[in-house]
PDB file of C-alpha atoms in Angstrom:
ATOM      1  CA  UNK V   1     134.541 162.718  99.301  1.00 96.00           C
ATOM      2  CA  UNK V   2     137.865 161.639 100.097  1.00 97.00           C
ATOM      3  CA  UNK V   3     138.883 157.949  98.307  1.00 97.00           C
ATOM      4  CA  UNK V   4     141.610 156.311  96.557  1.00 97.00           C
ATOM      5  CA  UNK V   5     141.128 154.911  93.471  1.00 96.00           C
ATOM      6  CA  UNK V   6     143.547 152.158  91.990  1.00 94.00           C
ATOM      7  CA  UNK V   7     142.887 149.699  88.879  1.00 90.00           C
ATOM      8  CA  UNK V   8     143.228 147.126  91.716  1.00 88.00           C
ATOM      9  CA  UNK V   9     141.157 148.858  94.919  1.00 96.00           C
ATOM     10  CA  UNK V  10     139.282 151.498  95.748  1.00 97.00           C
ATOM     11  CA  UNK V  11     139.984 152.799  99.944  1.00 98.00           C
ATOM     12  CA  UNK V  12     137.746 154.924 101.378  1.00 97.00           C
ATOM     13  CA  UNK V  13     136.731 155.773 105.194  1.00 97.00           C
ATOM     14  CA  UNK V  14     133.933 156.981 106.159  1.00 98.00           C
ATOM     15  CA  UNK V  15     131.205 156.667 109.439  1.00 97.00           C
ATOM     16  CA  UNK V  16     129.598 153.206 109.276  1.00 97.00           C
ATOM     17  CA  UNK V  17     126.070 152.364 109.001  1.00 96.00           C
ATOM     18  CA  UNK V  18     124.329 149.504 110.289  1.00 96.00           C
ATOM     19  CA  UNK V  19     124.023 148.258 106.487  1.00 96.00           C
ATOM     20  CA  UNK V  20     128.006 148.486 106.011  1.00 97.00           C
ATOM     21  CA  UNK V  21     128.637 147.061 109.546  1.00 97.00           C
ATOM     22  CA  UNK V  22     125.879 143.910 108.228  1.00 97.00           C
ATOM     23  CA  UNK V  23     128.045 143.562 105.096  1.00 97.00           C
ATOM     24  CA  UNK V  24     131.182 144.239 106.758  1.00 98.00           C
ATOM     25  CA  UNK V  25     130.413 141.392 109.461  1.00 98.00           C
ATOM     26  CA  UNK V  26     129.693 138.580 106.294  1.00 98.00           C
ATOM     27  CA  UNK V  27     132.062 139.237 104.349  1.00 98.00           C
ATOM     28  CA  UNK V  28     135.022 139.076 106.997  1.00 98.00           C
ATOM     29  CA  UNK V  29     134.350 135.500 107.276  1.00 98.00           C
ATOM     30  CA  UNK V  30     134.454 134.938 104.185  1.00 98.00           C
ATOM     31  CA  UNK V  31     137.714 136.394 104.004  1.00 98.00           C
ATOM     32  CA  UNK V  32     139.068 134.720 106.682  1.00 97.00           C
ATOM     33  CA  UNK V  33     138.050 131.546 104.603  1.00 98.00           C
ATOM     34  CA  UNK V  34     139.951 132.677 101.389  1.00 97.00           C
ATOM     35  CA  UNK V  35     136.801 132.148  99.840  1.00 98.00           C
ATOM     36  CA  UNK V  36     136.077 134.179  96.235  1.00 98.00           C
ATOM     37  CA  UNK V  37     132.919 136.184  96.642  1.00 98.00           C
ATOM     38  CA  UNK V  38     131.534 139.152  94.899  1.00 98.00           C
ATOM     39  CA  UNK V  39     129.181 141.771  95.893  1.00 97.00           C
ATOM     40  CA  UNK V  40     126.686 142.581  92.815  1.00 95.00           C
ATOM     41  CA  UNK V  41     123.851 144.961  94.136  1.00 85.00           C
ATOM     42  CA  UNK V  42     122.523 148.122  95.194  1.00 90.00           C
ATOM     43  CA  UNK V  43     125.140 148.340  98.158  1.00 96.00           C
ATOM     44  CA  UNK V  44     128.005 149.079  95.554  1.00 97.00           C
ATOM     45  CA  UNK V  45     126.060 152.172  95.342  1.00 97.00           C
ATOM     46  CA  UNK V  46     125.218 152.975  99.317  1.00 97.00           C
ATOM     47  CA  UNK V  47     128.776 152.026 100.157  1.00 97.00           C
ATOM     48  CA  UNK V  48     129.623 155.043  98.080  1.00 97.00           C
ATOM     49  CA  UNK V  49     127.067 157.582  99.369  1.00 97.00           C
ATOM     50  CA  UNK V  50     123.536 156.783  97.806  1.00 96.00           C
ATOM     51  CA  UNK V  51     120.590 157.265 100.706  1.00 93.00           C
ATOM     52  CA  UNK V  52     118.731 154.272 100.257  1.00 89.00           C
ATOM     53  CA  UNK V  53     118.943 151.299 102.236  1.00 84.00           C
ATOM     54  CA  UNK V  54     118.068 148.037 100.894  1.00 90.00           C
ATOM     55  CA  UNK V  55     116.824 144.742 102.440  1.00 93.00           C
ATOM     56  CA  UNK V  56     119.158 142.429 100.779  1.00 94.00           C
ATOM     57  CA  UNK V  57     122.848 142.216  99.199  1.00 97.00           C
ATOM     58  CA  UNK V  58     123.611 139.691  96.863  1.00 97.00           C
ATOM     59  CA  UNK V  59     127.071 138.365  96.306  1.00 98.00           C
ATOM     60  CA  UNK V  60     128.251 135.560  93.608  1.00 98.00           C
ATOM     61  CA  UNK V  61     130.189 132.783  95.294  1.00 98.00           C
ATOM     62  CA  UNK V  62     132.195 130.970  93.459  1.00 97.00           C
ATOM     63  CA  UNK V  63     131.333 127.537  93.356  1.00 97.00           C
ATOM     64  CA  UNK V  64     132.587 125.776  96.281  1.00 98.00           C
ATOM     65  CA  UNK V  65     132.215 121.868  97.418  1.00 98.00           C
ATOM     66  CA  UNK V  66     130.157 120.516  99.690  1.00 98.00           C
ATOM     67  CA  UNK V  67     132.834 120.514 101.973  1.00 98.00           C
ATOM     68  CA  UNK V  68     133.890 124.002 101.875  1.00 98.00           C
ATOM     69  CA  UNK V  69     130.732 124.923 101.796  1.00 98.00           C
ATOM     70  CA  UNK V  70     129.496 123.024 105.342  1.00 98.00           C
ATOM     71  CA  UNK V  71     132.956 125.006 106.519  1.00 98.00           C
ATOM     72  CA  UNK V  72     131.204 128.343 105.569  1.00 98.00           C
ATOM     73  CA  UNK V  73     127.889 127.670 106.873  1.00 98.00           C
ATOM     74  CA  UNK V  74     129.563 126.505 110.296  1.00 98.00           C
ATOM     75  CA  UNK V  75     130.984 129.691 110.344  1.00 97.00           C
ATOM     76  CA  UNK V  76     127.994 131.483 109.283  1.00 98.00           C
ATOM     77  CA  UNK V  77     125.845 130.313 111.953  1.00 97.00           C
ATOM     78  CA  UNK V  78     127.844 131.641 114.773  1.00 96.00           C
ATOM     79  CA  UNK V  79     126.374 134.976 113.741  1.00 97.00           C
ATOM     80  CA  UNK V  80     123.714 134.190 110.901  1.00 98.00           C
ATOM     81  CA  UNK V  81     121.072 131.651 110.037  1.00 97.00           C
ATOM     82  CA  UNK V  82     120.145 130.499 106.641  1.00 97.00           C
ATOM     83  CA  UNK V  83     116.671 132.144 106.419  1.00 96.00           C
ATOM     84  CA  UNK V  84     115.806 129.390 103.493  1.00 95.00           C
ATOM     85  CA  UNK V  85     116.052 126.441 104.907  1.00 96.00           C
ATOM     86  CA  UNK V  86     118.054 124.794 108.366  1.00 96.00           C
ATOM     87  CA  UNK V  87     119.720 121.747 107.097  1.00 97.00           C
ATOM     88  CA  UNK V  88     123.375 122.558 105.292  1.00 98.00           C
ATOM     89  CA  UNK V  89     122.988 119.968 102.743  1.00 98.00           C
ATOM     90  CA  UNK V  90     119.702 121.165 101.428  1.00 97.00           C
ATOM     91  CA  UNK V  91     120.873 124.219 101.152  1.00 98.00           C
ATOM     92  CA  UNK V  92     123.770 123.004  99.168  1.00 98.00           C
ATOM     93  CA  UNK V  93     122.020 120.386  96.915  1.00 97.00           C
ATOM     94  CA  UNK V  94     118.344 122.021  96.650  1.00 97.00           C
ATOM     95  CA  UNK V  95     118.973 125.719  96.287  1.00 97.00           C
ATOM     96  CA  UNK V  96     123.009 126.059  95.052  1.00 97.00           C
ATOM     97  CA  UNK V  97     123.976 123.469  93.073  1.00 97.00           C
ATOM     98  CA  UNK V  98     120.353 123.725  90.857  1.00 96.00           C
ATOM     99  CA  UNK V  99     120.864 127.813  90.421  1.00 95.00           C
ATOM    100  CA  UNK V 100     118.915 128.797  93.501  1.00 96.00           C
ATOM    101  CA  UNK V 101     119.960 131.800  95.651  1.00 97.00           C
ATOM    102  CA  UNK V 102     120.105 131.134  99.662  1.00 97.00           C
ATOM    103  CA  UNK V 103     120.040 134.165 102.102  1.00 97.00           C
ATOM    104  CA  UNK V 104     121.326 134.784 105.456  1.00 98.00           C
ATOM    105  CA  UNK V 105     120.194 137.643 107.729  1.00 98.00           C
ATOM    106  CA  UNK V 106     121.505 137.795 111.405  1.00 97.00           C
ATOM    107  CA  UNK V 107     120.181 135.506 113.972  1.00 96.00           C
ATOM    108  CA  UNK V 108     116.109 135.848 114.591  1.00 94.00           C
ATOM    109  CA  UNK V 109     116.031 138.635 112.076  1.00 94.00           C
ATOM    110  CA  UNK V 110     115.161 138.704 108.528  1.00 93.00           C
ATOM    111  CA  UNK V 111     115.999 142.366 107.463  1.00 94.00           C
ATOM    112  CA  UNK V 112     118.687 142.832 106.340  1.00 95.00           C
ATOM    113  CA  UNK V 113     119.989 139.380 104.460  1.00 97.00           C
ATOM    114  CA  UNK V 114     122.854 137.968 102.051  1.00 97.00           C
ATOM    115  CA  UNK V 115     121.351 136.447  99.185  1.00 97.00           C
ATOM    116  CA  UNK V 116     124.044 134.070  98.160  1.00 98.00           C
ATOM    117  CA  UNK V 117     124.008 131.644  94.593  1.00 97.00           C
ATOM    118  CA  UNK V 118     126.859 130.206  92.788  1.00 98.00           C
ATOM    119  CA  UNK V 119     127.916 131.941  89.618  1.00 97.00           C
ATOM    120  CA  UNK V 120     125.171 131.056  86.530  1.00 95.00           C
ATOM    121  CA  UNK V 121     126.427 132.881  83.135  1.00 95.00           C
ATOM    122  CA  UNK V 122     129.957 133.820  81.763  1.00 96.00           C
ATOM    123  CA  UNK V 123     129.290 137.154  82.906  1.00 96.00           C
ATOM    124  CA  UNK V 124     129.034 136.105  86.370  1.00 96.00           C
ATOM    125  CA  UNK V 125     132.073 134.434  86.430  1.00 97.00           C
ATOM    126  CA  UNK V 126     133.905 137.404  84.449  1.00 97.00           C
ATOM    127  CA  UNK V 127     132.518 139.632  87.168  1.00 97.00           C
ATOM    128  CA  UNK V 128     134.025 137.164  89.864  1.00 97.00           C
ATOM    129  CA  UNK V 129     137.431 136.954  88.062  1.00 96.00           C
ATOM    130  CA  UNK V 130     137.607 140.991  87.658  1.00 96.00           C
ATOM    131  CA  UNK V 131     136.068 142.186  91.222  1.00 97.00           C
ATOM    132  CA  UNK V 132     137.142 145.317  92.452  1.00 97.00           C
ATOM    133  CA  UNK V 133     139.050 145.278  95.767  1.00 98.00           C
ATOM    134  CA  UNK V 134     137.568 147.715  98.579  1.00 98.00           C
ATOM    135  CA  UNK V 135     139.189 149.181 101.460  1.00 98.00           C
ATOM    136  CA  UNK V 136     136.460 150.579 103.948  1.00 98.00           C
ATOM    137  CA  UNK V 137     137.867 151.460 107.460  1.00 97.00           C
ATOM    138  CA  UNK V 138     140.694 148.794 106.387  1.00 94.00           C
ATOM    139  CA  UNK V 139     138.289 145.785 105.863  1.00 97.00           C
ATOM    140  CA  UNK V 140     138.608 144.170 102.699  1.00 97.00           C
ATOM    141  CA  UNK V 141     135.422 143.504 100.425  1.00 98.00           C
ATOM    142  CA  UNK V 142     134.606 142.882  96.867  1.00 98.00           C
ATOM    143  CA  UNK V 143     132.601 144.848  94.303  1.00 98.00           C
ATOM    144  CA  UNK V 144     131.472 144.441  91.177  1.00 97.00           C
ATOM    145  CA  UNK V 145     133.890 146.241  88.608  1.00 97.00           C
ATOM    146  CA  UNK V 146     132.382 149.398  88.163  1.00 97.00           C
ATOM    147  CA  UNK V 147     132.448 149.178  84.554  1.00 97.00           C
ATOM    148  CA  UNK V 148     130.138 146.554  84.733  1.00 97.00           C
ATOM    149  CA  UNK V 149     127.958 147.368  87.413  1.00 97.00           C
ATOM    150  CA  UNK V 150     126.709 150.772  85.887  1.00 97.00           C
ATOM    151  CA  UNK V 151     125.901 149.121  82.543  1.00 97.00           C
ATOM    152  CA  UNK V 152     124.572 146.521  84.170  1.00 97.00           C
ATOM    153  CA  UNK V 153     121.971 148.408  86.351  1.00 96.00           C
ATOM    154  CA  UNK V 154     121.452 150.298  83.123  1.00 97.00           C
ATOM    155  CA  UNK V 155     120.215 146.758  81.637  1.00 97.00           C
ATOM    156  CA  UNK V 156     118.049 146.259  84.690  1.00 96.00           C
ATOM    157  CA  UNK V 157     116.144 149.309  84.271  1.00 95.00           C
ATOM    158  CA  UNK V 158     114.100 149.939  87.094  1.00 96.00           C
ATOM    159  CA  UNK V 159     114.050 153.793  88.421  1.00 95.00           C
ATOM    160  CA  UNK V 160     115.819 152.853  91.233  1.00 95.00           C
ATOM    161  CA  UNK V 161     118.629 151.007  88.634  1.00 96.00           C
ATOM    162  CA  UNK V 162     119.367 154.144  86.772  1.00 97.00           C
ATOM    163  CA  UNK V 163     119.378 156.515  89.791  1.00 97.00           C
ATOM    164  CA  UNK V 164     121.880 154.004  90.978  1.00 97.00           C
ATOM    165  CA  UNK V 165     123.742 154.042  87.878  1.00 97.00           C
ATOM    166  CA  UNK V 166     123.816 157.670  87.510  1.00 98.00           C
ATOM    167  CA  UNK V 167     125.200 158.409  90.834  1.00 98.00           C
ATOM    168  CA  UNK V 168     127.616 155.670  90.450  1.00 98.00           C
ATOM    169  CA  UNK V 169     128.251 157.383  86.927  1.00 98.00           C
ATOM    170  CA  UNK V 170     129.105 161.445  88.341  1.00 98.00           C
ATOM    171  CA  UNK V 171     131.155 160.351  91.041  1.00 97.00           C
ATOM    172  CA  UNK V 172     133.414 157.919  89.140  1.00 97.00           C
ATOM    173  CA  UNK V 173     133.210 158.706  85.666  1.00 96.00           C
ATOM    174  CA  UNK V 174     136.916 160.588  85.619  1.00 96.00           C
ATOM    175  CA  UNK V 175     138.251 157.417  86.869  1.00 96.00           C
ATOM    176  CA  UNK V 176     136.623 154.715  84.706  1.00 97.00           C
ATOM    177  CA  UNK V 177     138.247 152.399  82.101  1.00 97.00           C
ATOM    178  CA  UNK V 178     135.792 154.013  79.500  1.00 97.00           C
ATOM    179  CA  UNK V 179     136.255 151.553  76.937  1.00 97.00           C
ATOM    180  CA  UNK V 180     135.278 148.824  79.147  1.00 97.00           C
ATOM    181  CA  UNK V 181     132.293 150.693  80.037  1.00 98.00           C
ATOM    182  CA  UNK V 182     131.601 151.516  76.934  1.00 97.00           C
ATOM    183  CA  UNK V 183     131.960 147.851  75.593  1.00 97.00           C
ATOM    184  CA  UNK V 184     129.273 146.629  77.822  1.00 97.00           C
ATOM    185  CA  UNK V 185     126.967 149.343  76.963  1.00 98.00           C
ATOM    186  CA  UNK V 186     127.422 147.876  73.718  1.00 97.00           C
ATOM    187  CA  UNK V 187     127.333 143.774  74.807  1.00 97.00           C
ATOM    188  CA  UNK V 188     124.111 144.605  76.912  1.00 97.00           C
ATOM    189  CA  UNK V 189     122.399 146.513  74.046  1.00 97.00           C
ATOM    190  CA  UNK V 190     122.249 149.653  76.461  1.00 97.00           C
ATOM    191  CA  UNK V 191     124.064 152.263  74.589  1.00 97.00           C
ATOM    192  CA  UNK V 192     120.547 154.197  73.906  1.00 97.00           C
ATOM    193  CA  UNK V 193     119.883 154.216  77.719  1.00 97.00           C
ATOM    194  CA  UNK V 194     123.557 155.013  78.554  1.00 97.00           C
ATOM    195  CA  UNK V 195     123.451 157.924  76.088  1.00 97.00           C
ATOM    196  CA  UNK V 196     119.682 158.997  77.681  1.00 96.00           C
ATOM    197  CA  UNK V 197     120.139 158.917  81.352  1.00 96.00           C
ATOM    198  CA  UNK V 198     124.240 159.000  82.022  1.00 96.00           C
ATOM    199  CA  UNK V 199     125.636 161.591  79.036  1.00 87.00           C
TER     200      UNK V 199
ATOM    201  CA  UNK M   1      81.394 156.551  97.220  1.00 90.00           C
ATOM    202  CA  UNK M   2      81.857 158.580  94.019  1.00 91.00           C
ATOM    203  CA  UNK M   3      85.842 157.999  92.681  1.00 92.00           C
ATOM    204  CA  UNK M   4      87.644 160.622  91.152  1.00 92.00           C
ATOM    205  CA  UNK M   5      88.039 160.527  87.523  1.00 94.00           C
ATOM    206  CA  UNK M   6      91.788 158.964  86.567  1.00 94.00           C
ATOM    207  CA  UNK M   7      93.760 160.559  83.797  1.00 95.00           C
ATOM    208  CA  UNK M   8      96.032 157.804  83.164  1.00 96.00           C
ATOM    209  CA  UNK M   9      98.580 160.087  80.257  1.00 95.00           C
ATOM    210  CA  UNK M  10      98.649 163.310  83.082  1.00 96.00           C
ATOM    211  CA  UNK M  11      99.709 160.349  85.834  1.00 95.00           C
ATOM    212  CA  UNK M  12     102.423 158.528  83.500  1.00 95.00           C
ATOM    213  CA  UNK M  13     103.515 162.555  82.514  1.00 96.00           C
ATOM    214  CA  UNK M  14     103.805 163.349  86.370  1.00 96.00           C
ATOM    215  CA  UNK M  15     105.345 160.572  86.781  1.00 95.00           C
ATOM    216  CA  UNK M  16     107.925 160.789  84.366  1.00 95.00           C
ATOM    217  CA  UNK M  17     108.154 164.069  85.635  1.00 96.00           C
ATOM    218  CA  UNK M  18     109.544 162.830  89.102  1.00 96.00           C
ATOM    219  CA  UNK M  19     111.477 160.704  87.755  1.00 96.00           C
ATOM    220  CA  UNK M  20     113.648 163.365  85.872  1.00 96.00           C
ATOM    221  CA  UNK M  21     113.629 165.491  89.042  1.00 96.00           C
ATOM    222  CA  UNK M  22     114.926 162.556  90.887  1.00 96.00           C
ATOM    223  CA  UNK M  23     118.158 162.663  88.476  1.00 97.00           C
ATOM    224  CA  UNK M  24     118.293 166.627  88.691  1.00 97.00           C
ATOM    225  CA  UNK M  25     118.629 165.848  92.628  1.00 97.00           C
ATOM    226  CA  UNK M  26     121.248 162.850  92.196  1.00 97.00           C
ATOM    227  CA  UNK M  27     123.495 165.177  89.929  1.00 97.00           C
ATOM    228  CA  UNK M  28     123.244 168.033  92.629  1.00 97.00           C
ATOM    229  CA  UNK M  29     123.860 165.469  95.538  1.00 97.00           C
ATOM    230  CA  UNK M  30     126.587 163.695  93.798  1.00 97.00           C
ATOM    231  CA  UNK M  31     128.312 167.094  93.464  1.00 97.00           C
ATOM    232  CA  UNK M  32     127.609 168.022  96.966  1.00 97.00           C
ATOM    233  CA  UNK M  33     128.964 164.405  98.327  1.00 97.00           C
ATOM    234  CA  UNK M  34     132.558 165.140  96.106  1.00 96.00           C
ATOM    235  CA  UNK M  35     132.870 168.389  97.862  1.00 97.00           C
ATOM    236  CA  UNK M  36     131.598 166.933 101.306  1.00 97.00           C
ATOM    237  CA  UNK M  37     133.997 164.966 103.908  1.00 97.00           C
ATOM    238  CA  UNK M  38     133.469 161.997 104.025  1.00 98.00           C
ATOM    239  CA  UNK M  39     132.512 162.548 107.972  1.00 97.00           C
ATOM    240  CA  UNK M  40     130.125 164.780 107.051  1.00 97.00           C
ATOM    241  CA  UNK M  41     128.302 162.867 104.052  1.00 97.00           C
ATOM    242  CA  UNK M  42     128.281 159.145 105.828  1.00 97.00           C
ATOM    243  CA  UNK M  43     127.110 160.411 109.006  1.00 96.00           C
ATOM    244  CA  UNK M  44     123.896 161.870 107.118  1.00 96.00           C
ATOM    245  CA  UNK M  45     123.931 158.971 105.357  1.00 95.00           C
ATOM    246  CA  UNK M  46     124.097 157.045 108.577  1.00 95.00           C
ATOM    247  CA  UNK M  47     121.561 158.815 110.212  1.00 94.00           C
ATOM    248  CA  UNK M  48     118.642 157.609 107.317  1.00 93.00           C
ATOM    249  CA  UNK M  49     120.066 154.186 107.316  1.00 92.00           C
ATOM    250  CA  UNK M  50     120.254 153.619 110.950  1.00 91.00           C
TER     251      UNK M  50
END
């Protein structure tokens, strides 16, 4: 595997699947609206090689107004449809603004979809402050810092979690702030799990 | 219909089992994907996605 790795980016290249091309297609309007997202979930992992698919990819947005946000969902719909509910102010209001999560898959499908909520806890907002910057076929995306995301899927603890974590784990651990890592073992109360599944 | 008879501790040990096979093959592919072009890895990868 061929990458480079930076404290700021990671920039990789590699033959696109139709779950990157999905992603890939979201989140380039969202960068084209300067807008501060984050991708959280299992596609960290496939982006970097792990053969699963997955039927949704959730991303913290940072909390946006109404405004902005009927700019995004104008946007949206010229490739997407909100899957949760049709009227942009509902969405906003009902579902964002109380904690909910809204999801968009392409037009008249449901599989794949972007599950989408506004940032709830500290550590969501310290995950959208500290994102990691990707470079895949030179389109820009965010990531979860890897220091977190490992731990974190640690804390989750499904199978599918720690096979996610693990493979994360061998292919970056020589390139990992391991004191970070290793502090959010400790903050999530993982460190017997880390030491079980990842050492 | 007569059902099998379940042993519950040999499932949860097979399954557990599995499970630690599962890593075995993770280490191995993650191993196999450092040495591996990227070509060659994501158009596997593409080919179970797709």
């Amino acid at each position: 595997m061929e990458y480079k790795y930076t404290k700021e980016r990671i920039e990789l290249e590699k033959e696109l699947n139709t779950l990157d091309e999905f992603v890939l297609s979201f989140t380039a309007i969202l960068n084209k609206l300067n807008l501060n997202y984050v991708i959280v979930s299992g596609y960290v992992s496939i982006l970097f090689g792990r053969n699963r698919s997955s039927e949704d990819v959730d991303i913290i947005l940072e909390k946006i107004t109404l405004a902005q946000f009927e700019i995004m969902w104008n946007e949206l719909n010229k490739l997407f449809e909100c899957i949760i509910t049709e009227n942009v102010k509902d969405a906003y209001n009902d579902y964002l603004t109380t904690g909910c999560a809204i999801r968009f898959s392409k037009k008249g499908e449901a599989i794949p979809n972007i599950e989408i909520k506004f940032p709830k806890t500290e550590l969501d907002i310290w995950t959208l402050n500290n994102k990691k910057e990707i470079l895949l076929n030179r389109n820009h995306l965010f990531i979860s810092p890897l220091e977190l995301q490992i731990p974190f899927k640690l804390f989750l603890g499904s199978e599918k979690d720690i096979e996610d974590a693990r493979f994360l784990y061998n292919l970056f651990k020589d390139k990992l702030n391991k004191a970070l890592l290793l502090e959010f073992n400790r903050k999530l109360n993982i460190d017997e799990v880390f030491n079980r599944y990842l050492t | 219909m007569k059902l099998p008879h379940i042993d519950l501790k040999e499932l949860k040990r097979l399954k557990e089992e599995n499970f630690k096979e599962r890593l075995k093959f993770i280490d191995w592919y993650t191993n196999w994907l450092k040495k591996s072009s990227n070509k060659t890895w994501s158009s596997q990868q593409k080919k179970i996605i797709n």
